[in-house]
Amino acid sequence: MVANNKSDRTAILNAIRQHEVSDVELPDLNADWIEYDSPLEQFVQSLESVGGRVVRLESLDQLGQELEKLDSFATAKVRCSLVAGQGSPTFELNQVDDPHDLEDIDFALLSAELGVAENGAVWMTDDGVRHRAVFFIAQHLGVLLSASQIVSNLHQAYQRLESSTAFGLFMSGPSKTADIEQSLVIGAHGARSLTLFLLP
Amino acid sequence: MHAIEHAKEAKEFIESRGRATWHDSALWFVRAKRDKAAQSLPEWEILRETASQIKQHTASRLADYLEKFEANATRLGATVHWAATADEHNRIVMEILQKHGAKKVVKSKSMLTEECHLNPDLEAAGIEVVDTDLGERIVQLRQEPPSHIVLPAIHIKKAEVGEVFHQHLGTDAGADDPDYLTEAARQHLREKFCAADAGITGVNFAVAETGEFVVCTNEGNADLGTSLPPVHIACMGIEKLIPRQKDLGVFLRLLARSATGQPITTYSSHFRGPRSGCELHIILVDNGRSSILGREDFRRSLNCIRCGACMNTCPVYRRSGGHSYGTTVPGPIGSILAPARDPGQHHSLPFACSLCGSCTDVCPVKIDLHHQLLTMRGEVKKAGHLPALKRWGMWAMGIVLRRNWLYGFLGSVGRKLLPLIPRPLIYNRMNMWGRQRELPQTPAKSFRQLYRERYGRK
Ligand code: SF4
């Protein structure tokens, strides 16, 4: 689509180009960024410090019974899952046309590609996910991550990302706010809780 | 509009002693968290330096990068618009909304739309705009602007939030528990998200090489607000650009740590084109930025990633409150950006500063804030905006400080005379320094006398 305001475009670009701005080289980002002895342990610590919970699994078979132990899962009326064969879904995300239909999802089981030790964030994309609203609208989240996919820092994370999906996000713990007198409250607009299931 | 006098505007805030102290310590608490987060990374200083270089590099070929971004974003299916002024920006937003017949809009925190005064324009056209960040919603319901760029409601006490929620959201009278109030806001805003016809967001970083942009929030409001309605309008200043996707690693590591001491915001969403069947509009806004780019002394103020750290650490901001600046962006960085754009209206701001340099120390992109503030004072004087009292005072000081003998002489006269002068002659309207404080006791001997006595003539 072509934008309609051509003259503003030219005006802005000309206004910028008329200034000589001294050149500074673009740095290469090859510094000694932090590496943890155990990225896994650091990841767990970081995620817990931002309000997430971590459950370690020995294999995928355990997931079902660990999910059942979660109150948020056990009491969920509407469940949705992006992990094939898991999470006993009552709602098929990719079957609905309108994202507003996701409004009542109580629990969503998601799967992450990558975890970042320094900040407890996981990387997820809308690859095969018809409605990205699921990341934000579900009351509670479970996220599946394989421990082998944990890197120390964000630089390493970006090296591994492919930018081919329309949407991707780093999510670090459940949603939160401290806008009322700096008191931390978990559960602002997004998930009220985030439980990370860690596969070996 | 009349010129804003920072000291005058701050007066009311300071007069309530308890509030100023409370505000001061609330922000210092955030500053302390920032320190802890920064110290947790051995490479902190390298990160800052790298970020600064990336931003300066981008500024040196901004037009090229903007064109590249436009091409890549368009390739991803977004529509890119250009707005030279705030008015043009608002006009474009309006046009998009009207095209879709949008009547209800949810907006996530965007200092740019504040700067452009978008809300009143939309409301005048009969469009409901709801600010969805909790802090922003609080100030919106109170019909006031945010007082901080990251913590919009930092000046408001929980009892006052309770009051405004009781009035507008029907929470229990007198309730002030943050958990309870946040839950009420969640319910209230869920309805707004679900009913919205369009979502407006700001942009934290836009990547030239890929055409994507990143929005960072803790609450998830930008994300919820753009994943339900069919239209997403993203408004960004032209300085938000960075060259490569991997540069995001540098900036996302710095942003939240500097802002609130978190290792990263809860959500860092990467938008690469519209949702299928939906529209994504990106508006690139100049509104005075290109002219700041042309001023070498102030150019680096465009590096700003709006983390708020310079505000949290500023002794003047902490004690005078964000509203006293009368600008969208308050604090040290605002005291450069605002007078750079309109010196006539904002000339008092660079003087709301003790030149302590703390802002420069914490700035994640290494803007030489206090140097720029000092330089801006000179600009204000050159442009003839200094108030007469300050001008005469500076002129007289200049004469005295240039003459060693006169300085020594006046000092000795002062030491003898000051204790004898009747109070009203010292504590009057002319002497601003005597307003809320007592002058110190005059010593019997000057420093020079004491020094001479102790170390001899030299
Ligand atoms: S000037 Fe620096 S410290 Fe202040 S808000 Fe901008 S980036 Fe943060």
XYZ file of C-alpha atoms in Angstrom, chain A residues 1-36 42 46-47 49-50 97-105 116-126 130-141 152-194, chain B residues 22 26 29-30 33 40-43 46-47 50 53-54 56-57 59-67 70 74 79-85 88 91-92 95 99 132-136 138 150-154 156-159 161 178-179 181-183 185-187 189-190 193-194 196 210 212 218-221 223-224 226-229 238 243-250 252-253 257 262-275 279 281 284 286 290-291 293-294 296 299:
232
model
C 0.000 0.000 0.000
C 1.315 3.443 -0.793
C 1.139 6.064 1.888
C -0.751 9.167 0.933
C 1.443 11.856 2.415
C 4.291 12.058 -0.054
C 5.176 15.641 0.729
C 5.788 14.940 4.409
C 8.017 12.057 3.448
C 10.153 14.225 1.208
C 10.178 17.049 3.726
C 11.391 14.818 6.545
C 14.044 13.053 4.493
C 15.313 16.352 3.125
C 15.354 17.936 6.545
C 17.484 15.069 7.796
C 19.794 14.969 4.794
C 20.563 18.668 4.950
C 22.468 18.073 8.213
C 26.028 16.810 8.219
C 26.156 14.328 11.065
C 29.604 13.012 11.874
C 30.006 9.338 11.157
C 30.275 6.803 13.956
C 31.035 3.212 13.119
C 28.462 0.544 13.835
C 29.884 -1.654 16.638
C 30.154 -5.388 15.983
C 28.681 -6.620 19.300
C 31.452 -9.138 19.864
C 32.109 -8.301 23.489
C 32.514 -10.705 26.391
C 28.861 -10.908 27.328
C 27.976 -12.704 30.516
C 27.991 -16.513 30.412
C 26.701 -18.484 33.366
C 20.308 -19.072 36.278
C 15.622 -15.398 36.925
C 12.175 -16.716 36.084
C 12.428 -13.695 40.524
C 9.964 -12.279 37.986
C -12.128 -17.236 13.144
C -12.541 -14.436 15.615
C -9.890 -13.894 18.297
C -12.587 -12.475 20.570
C -13.742 -16.062 21.036
C -10.580 -16.620 23.060
C -11.891 -14.401 25.812
C -12.903 -17.203 28.135
C -9.739 -19.279 27.985
C 17.231 -16.769 28.219
C 19.068 -17.298 31.499
C 19.863 -13.672 32.298
C 16.232 -12.577 32.381
C 13.979 -15.610 32.549
C 12.384 -14.805 29.209
C 11.153 -17.380 26.724
C 10.852 -16.790 22.989
C 7.600 -17.733 21.293
C 6.205 -17.025 17.840
C 2.892 -17.225 16.054
C -3.745 -18.622 14.325
C -4.443 -16.072 17.051
C -1.586 -14.435 18.877
C -4.098 -13.191 21.437
C -3.687 -16.563 23.144
C -0.375 -15.432 24.639
C -2.076 -12.547 26.434
C -5.734 -13.320 26.903
C -5.535 -16.639 28.773
C -5.955 -16.280 32.527
C -3.127 -18.718 33.250
C -0.262 -20.040 31.181
C 22.958 -17.308 28.752
C 22.162 -13.895 27.348
C 20.007 -12.020 24.858
C 22.786 -11.627 22.317
C 23.001 -15.390 21.989
C 19.232 -15.532 21.768
C 19.088 -13.115 18.841
C 21.798 -15.056 17.052
C 19.483 -18.033 17.045
C 16.262 -16.313 16.077
C 14.841 -16.417 12.630
C 12.661 -13.509 11.760
C 10.285 -15.286 9.464
C 7.090 -15.173 11.500
C 4.707 -12.201 11.679
C 4.922 -12.090 15.427
C 7.422 -13.125 18.031
C 7.863 -12.269 21.649
C 10.024 -12.598 24.681
C 7.832 -13.263 27.677
C 9.343 -13.106 31.118
C 6.955 -14.336 33.792
C 3.286 -13.458 34.290
C 1.939 -9.969 33.576
C 2.509 -7.430 36.302
C 2.217 -3.798 37.270
C 3.519 -1.540 40.000
C 1.579 1.525 38.967
C -0.204 1.891 42.295
C 2.342 3.225 44.758
C 5.055 0.944 43.447
C 3.425 -2.149 44.944
C 4.025 -5.111 42.696
C 0.790 -6.798 41.614
C 0.894 -9.940 39.478
C -1.858 -10.261 36.891
C -2.297 -6.929 35.149
C -3.842 -7.497 31.724
C -2.130 -10.681 30.655
C -1.609 -13.992 32.410
C -2.135 -14.158 36.164
C 0.366 -16.967 36.475
C 3.028 -18.616 34.375
C 7.220 10.477 49.786
C 9.527 6.349 45.947
C 13.725 3.221 45.579
C 13.427 2.727 41.812
C 16.746 -1.129 41.989
C 24.580 -7.588 38.172
C 26.179 -7.342 34.728
C 29.954 -6.990 34.523
C 29.613 -5.692 30.966
C 30.378 -1.838 27.520
C 26.669 -2.182 26.895
C 27.768 0.049 22.494
C 27.565 4.062 19.295
C 24.675 2.281 17.630
C 25.031 7.768 16.960
C 25.752 5.640 13.941
C 21.759 9.259 13.463
C 24.621 9.721 11.015
C 22.601 8.100 8.224
C 19.097 8.327 9.527
C 17.451 9.122 6.204
C 18.911 5.998 4.600
C 17.817 3.819 7.468
C 14.323 5.283 7.430
C 13.985 4.454 3.759
C 9.976 1.762 5.115
C 6.057 -2.389 3.485
C 1.481 0.658 5.546
C 4.058 3.311 6.377
C 3.029 6.944 6.807
C 5.163 10.023 7.332
C 4.169 12.957 9.501
C 6.301 16.088 9.678
C 4.232 17.589 12.482
C -0.230 15.717 10.504
C -4.731 13.711 10.946
C -3.346 10.406 9.677
C -8.137 9.170 8.686
C -11.877 4.715 7.119
C -4.803 0.892 28.883
C -1.612 1.039 30.893
C -2.830 1.024 34.504
C -0.927 4.157 35.446
C -2.042 5.923 32.296
C -5.447 6.369 36.402
C 7.601 5.060 32.694
C 5.618 5.471 35.918
C 2.762 7.737 34.806
C 1.000 7.778 38.185
C 4.019 7.903 40.469
C -0.585 9.621 43.097
C -1.253 7.863 46.400
C -3.205 4.635 46.539
C -6.032 6.258 48.478
C -6.463 5.837 43.114
C -3.363 -2.269 45.248
C -4.329 -5.904 44.521
C -7.723 -1.946 42.655
C -5.588 -3.621 40.002
C -8.105 -6.450 39.713
C -8.874 -2.200 36.492
C -8.195 -5.554 34.849
C -11.907 -6.316 34.607
C -10.029 -2.781 30.763
C -10.750 -6.331 29.555
C -9.972 -4.462 24.928
C -12.712 -6.758 23.742
C -12.144 -1.990 20.683
C 13.960 -6.303 8.906
C 9.961 -5.088 12.398
C 4.902 -5.320 31.742
C 1.152 -5.430 31.776
C 0.551 -6.909 28.336
C -1.711 -4.060 27.356
C -0.267 -6.878 23.107
C -3.853 -7.474 24.091
C -3.363 -5.183 19.145
C -4.227 -8.860 18.986
C -8.008 -8.453 19.112
C -9.120 -5.510 16.903
C 11.976 8.862 13.657
C 19.991 -0.795 12.130
C 19.998 -4.530 12.895
C 17.862 -7.059 14.663
C 20.774 -8.110 16.826
C 21.029 -4.539 18.144
C 17.820 -5.282 19.996
C 19.884 -7.486 22.285
C 21.816 -4.445 23.450
C 16.476 -4.715 25.586
C 19.213 -5.569 28.073
C 17.232 -2.610 33.963
C 13.893 -5.622 36.011
C 16.130 -7.805 33.816
C 13.656 -7.337 30.924
C 10.044 -6.230 30.624
C 7.469 -9.013 30.876
C 6.551 -8.659 27.218
C 8.863 -7.626 24.377
C 6.671 -8.083 21.330
C 8.178 -8.117 17.848
C 5.692 -7.011 15.205
C 6.499 -8.033 11.649
C 3.583 -7.118 9.521
C -0.171 -7.331 10.115
C -2.170 -10.284 11.444
C -4.143 -3.895 8.895
C -0.106 1.128 10.013
C 6.934 7.927 11.302
C 9.371 14.101 12.913
C 15.170 16.555 12.430
C 15.980 20.056 13.569
C 19.545 16.418 14.666
C 21.032 19.502 13.049
C 25.495 19.316 17.247
C 21.939 15.888 18.770
